[in-house]
Each structure stands twice: as structure tokens, then as C-alpha cells.
PDB file of C-alpha atoms in Angstrom:
ATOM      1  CA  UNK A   1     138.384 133.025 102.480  1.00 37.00           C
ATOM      2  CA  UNK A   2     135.342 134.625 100.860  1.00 37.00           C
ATOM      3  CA  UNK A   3     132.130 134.939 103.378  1.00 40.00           C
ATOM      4  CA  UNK A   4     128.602 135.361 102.358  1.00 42.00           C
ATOM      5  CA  UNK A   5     125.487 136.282 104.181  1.00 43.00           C
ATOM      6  CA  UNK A   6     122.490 135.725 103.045  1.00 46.00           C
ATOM      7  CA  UNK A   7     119.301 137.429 105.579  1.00 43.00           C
ATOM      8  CA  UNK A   8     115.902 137.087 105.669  1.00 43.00           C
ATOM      9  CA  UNK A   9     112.772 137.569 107.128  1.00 36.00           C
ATOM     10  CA  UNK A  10     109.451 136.135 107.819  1.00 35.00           C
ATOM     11  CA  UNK A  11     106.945 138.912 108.335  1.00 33.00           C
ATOM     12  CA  UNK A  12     103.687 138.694 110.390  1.00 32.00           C
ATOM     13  CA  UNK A  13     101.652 139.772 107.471  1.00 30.00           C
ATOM     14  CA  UNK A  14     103.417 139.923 104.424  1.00 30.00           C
ATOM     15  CA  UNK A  15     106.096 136.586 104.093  1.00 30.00           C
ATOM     16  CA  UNK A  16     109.075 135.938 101.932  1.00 30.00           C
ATOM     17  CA  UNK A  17     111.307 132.996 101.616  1.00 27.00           C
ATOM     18  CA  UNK A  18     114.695 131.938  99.770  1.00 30.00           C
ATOM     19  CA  UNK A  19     116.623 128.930 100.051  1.00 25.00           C
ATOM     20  CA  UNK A  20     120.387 127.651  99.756  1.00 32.00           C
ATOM     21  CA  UNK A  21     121.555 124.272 100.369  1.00 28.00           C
ATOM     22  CA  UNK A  22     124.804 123.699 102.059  1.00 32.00           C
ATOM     23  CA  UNK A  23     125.152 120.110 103.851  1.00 32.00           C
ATOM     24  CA  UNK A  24     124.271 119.150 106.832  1.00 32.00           C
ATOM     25  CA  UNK A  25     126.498 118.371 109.896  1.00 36.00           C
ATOM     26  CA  UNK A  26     125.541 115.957 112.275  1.00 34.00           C
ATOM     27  CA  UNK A  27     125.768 116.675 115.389  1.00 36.00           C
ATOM     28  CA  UNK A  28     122.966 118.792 117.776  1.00 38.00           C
ATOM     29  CA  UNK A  29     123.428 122.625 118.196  1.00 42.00           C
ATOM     30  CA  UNK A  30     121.507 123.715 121.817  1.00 45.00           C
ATOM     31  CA  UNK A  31     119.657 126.899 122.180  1.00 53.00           C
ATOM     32  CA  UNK A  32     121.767 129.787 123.142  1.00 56.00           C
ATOM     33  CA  UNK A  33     123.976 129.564 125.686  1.00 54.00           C
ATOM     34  CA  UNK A  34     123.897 132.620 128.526  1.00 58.00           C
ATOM     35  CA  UNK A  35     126.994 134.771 126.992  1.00 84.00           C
ATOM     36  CA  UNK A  36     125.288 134.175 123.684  1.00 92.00           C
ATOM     37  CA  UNK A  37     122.055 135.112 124.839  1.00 95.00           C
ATOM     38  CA  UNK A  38     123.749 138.428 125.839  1.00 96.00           C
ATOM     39  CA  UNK A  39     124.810 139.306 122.796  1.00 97.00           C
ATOM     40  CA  UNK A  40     122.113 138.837 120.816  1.00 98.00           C
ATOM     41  CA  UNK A  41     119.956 140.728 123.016  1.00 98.00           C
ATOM     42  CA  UNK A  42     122.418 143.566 123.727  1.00 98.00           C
ATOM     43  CA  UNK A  43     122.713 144.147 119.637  1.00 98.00           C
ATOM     44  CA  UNK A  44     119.224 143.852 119.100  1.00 98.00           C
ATOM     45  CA  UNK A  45     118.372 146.365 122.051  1.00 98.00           C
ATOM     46  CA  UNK A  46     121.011 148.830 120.938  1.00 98.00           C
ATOM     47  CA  UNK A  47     119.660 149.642 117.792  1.00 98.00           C
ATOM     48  CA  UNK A  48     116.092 149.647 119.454  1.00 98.00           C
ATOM     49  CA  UNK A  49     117.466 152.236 121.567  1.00 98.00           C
ATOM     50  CA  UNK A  50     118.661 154.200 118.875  1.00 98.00           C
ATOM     51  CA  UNK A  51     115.218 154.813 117.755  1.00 98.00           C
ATOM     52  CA  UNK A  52     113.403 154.798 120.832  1.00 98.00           C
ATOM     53  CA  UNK A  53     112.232 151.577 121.543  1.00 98.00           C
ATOM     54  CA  UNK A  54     111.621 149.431 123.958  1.00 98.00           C
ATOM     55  CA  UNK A  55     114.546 146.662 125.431  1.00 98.00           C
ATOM     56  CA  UNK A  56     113.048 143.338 124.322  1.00 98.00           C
ATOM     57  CA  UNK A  57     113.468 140.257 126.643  1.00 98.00           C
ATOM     58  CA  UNK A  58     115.197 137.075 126.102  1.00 98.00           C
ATOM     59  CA  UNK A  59     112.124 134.179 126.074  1.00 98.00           C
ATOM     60  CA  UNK A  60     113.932 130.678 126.486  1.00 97.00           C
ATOM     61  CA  UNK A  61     110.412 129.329 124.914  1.00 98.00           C
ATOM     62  CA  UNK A  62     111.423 131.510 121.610  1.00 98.00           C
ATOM     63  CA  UNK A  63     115.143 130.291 122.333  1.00 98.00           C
ATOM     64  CA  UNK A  64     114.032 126.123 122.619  1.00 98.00           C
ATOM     65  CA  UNK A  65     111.592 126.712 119.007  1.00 97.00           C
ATOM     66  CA  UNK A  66     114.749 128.384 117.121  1.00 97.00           C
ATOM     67  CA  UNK A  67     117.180 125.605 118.721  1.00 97.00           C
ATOM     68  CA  UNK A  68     114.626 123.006 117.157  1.00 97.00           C
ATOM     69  CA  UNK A  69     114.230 124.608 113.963  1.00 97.00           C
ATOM     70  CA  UNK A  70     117.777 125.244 113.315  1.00 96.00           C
ATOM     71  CA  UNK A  71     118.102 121.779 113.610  1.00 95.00           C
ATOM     72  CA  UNK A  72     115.895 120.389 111.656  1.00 95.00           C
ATOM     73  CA  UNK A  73     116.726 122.944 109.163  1.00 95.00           C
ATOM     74  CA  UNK A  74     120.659 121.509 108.926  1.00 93.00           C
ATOM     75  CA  UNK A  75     119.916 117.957 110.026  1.00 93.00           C
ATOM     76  CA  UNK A  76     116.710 117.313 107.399  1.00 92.00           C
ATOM     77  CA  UNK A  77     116.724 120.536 105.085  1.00 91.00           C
ATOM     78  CA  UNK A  78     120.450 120.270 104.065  1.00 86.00           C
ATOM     79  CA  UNK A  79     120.969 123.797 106.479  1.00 87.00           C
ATOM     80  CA  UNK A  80     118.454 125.724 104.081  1.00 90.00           C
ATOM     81  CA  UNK A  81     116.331 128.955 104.799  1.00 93.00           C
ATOM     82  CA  UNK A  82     113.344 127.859 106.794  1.00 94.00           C
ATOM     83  CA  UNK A  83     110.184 128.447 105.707  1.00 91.00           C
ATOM     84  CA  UNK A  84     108.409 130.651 108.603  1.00 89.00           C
ATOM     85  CA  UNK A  85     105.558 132.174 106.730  1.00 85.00           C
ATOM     86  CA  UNK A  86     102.941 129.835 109.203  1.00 82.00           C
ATOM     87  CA  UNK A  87     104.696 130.690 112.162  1.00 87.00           C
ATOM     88  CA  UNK A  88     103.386 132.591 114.930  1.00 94.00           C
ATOM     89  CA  UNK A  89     106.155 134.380 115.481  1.00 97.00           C
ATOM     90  CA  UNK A  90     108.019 136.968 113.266  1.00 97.00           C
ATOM     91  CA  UNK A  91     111.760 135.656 112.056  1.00 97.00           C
ATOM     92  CA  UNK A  92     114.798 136.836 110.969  1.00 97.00           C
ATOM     93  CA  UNK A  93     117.615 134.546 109.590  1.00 97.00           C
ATOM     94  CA  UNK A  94     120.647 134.840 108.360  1.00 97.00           C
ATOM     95  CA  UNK A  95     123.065 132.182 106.344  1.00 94.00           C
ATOM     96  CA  UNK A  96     126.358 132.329 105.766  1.00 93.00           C
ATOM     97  CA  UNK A  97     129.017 130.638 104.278  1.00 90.00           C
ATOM     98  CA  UNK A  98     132.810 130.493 104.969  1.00 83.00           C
ATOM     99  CA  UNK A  99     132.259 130.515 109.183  1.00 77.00           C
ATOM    100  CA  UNK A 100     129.749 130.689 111.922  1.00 80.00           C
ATOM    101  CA  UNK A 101     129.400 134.165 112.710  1.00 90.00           C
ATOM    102  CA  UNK A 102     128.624 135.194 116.149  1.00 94.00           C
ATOM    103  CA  UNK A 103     125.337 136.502 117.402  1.00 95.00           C
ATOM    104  CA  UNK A 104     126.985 140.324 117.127  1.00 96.00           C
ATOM    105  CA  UNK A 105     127.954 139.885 113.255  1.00 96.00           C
ATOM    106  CA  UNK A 106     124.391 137.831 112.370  1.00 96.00           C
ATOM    107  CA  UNK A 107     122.384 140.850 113.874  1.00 98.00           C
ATOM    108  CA  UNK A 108     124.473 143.293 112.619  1.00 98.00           C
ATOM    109  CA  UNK A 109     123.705 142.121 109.663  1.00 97.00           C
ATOM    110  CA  UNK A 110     119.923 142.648 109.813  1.00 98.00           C
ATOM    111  CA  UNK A 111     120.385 146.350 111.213  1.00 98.00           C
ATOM    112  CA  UNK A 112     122.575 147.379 108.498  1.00 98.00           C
ATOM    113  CA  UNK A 113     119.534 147.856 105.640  1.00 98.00           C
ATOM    114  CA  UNK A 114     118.316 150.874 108.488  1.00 98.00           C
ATOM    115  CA  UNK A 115     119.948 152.819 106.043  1.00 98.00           C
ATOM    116  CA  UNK A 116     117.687 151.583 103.184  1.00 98.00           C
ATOM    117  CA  UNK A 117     114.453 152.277 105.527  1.00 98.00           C
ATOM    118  CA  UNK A 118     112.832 155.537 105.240  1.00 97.00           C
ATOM    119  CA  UNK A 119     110.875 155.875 108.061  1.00 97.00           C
ATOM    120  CA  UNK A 120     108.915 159.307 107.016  1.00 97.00           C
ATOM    121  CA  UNK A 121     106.769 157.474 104.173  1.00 96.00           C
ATOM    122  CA  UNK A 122     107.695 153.891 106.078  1.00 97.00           C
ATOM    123  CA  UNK A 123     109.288 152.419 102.925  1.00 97.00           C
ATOM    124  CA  UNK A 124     112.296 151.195 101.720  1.00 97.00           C
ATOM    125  CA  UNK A 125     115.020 152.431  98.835  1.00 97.00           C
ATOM    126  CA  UNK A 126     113.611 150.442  95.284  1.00 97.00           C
ATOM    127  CA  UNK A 127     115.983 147.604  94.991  1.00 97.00           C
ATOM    128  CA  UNK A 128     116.449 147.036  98.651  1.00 97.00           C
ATOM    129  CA  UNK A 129     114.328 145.272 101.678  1.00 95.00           C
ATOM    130  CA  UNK A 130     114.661 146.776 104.983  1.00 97.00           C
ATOM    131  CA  UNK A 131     112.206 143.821 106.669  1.00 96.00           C
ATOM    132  CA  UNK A 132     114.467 141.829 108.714  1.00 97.00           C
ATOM    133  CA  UNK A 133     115.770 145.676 110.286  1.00 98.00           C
ATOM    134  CA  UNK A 134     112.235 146.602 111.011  1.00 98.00           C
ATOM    135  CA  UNK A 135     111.793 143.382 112.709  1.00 98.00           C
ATOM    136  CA  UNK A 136     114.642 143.968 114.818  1.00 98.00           C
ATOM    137  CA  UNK A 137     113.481 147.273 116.205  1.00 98.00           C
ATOM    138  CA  UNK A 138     109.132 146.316 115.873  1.00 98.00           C
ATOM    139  CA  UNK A 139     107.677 148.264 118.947  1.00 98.00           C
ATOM    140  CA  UNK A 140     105.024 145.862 119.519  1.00 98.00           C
ATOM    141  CA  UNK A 141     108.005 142.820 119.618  1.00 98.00           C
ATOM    142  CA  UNK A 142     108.593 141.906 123.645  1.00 98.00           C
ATOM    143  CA  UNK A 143     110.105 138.752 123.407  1.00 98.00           C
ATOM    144  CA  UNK A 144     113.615 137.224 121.376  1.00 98.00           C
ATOM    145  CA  UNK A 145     114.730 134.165 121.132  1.00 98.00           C
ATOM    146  CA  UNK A 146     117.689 132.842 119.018  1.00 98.00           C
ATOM    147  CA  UNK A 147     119.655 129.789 118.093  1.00 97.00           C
ATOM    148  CA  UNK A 148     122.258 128.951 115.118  1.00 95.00           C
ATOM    149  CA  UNK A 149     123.139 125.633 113.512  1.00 94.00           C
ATOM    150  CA  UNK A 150     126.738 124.992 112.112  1.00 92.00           C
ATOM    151  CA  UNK A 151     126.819 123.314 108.693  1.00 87.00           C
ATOM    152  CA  UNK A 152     130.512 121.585 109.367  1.00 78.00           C
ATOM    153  CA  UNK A 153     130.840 120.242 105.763  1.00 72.00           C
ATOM    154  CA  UNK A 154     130.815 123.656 104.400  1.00 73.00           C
ATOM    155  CA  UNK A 155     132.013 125.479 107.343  1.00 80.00           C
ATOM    156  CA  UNK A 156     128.440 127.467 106.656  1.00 89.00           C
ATOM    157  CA  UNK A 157     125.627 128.129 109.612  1.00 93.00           C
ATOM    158  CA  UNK A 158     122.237 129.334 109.990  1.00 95.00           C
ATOM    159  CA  UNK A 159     120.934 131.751 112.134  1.00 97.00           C
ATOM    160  CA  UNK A 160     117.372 132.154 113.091  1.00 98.00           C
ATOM    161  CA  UNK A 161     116.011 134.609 115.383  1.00 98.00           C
ATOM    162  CA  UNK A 162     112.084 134.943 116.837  1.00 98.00           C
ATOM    163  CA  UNK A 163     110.205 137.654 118.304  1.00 98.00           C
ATOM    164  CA  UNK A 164     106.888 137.614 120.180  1.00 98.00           C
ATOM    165  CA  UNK A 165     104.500 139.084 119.119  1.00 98.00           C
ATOM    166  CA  UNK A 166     104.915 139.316 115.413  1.00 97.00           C
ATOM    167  CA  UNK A 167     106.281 142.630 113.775  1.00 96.00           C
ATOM    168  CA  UNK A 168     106.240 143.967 109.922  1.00 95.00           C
ATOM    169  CA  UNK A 169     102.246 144.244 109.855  1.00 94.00           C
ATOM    170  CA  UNK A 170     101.785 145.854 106.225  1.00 92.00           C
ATOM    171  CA  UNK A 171     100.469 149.623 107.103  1.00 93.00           C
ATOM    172  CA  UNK A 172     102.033 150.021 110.471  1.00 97.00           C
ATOM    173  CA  UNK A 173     105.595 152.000 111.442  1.00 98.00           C
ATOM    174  CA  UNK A 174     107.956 149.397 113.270  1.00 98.00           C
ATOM    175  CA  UNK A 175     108.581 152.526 115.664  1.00 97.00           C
TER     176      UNK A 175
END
């Protein structure tokens, strides 16, 4: 079975968006459940901890908006990429094709481009993004909340994450 991932961000200041278009499934996907919510946050606060940041906190409010959206995204948007550049809140999210991956493997897959970020000049390698890492480890960031949406037709889900308050403001070092 071949699996594909597909991430993205939506950043506070600058925002990008891409779009595939599995179909959708029908039934409802609730926010995280508690063992879920562990993981997420336990990934995400490892590799904050790695470069000094602060834990962030899990915000059922953020949790219940990415529950929605995930939902609407599969049920109405044929499980596309949302579009989150007039959200308040910065985004990461993650499709993939071929399974649902858990929480560990979607996050995972945001804080692998750390080794495209060069944090001296606060850039990225040319023909790389490093956004949806920077988002994960964003200083400022307090709050997460996550949910993901299983596509059954094409055994294919989306993953959305959101973090209060907004990281990836264009001048600033995430850390």
C-alpha cells in the first residue's frame, strides 16, 4: 500500500493553501478523544522542549473548531485542504492517503522539515517550507487543539491542528 502525506500550514501573517479531493465519508468524526488528546500534545511539546519552549495546553474550544472544520471539510469539501488564511488561529494540516494516521505520525510529520529550518538567519533551505514546524514549536502559541476526519471511500483522512494565539508572524523567530 503506498501512503502519502500531504502538510500544510496557515500562517498568522503570511497564508498558503493547496487542495486534494478524496471523497467524503459520511459519518461524524468528534473532537479528540482524551488518549488522543495526549498524543498530540505530548509530540507537539516534545519537540518544543527540544528547543526550549514552552509546553502548550490542550484548549477543548480549539479541539470543538477543528472537530467542526474537519467535518465540513470531508462532509461538504470532498475531505480537501481547508482554507484557514481568515482564521484567527494559526493551522497546521496534514492529508494523507492510504490510512488514518495517528496523532504521533500527523505531527511527526510537521516536525520533520526542522531540519530544513535554519534558525540563525530564521529561514528555510530554497526548495523547502519549514512553516507548519515553526508553528509547532511558535513561543507565543499557548493553546492546541486538534481533530481528524476519515475519508472511508479512499481510506484517506485529514488532520487539522490549531494554536492560540497565532504563530509564523513574517520577521519574528518561532523560538
Amino acid at each position: 500500500m503506498r501512503i502519502v502525506f500531504i502538510a500544510l500550514i496557515s500562517l498568522a501573517i503570511c497564508h498558503s493553501s493547496a487542495q486534494s479531493v478524496p471523497p467524503p465519508a459520511a459519518t461524524p468524526t468528534p473532537a479528540a478523544p482524551p488518549n488522543t488528546t495526549q498524543e498530540y500534545l505530548d509530540v507537539h511539546n516534545q519537540a518544543r522542549a527540544e528547543v526550549g519552549v514552552a509546553p502548550l495546553k490542550w484548549s477543548q474550544n480549539l479541539a470543538n473548531a477543528t472537530s467542526l472544520l474537519v467535518r465540513y471539510q470531508r462532509n461538504q469539501q470532498n475531505c480537501s485542504f481547508a482554507n484557514l488564511t481568515s482564521g484567527k488561529y494559526g493551522g497546521n494540516q496534514l492529508w494523507a492517503s492510504g490510512m488514518a494516521v495517528p496523532p504521533r505520525t500527523a505531527v511527526e510529520a510537521w516536525v520533520a522539515e526542522k531540519k530544513f529550518y535554519n534558525y540563525a538567519n530564521n529561514s528555510c533551505e530554497t526548495g523547502h517550507q519549514c512553516g507548519v514546524y515553526t508553528q509547532v514549536v511558535w513561543r507565543k502559541s499557548l493553546e492546541l487543539g486538534c481533530a481528524q476526519a476519515t475519508c472511508a471511500k479512499d481510506v484517506a483522512s485529514l488532520t487539522i491542528c490549531f494554536y492560540n494565539p497565532p504563530g509564523n508572524v513574517v520577521g519574528e523567530k518561532p523560538y
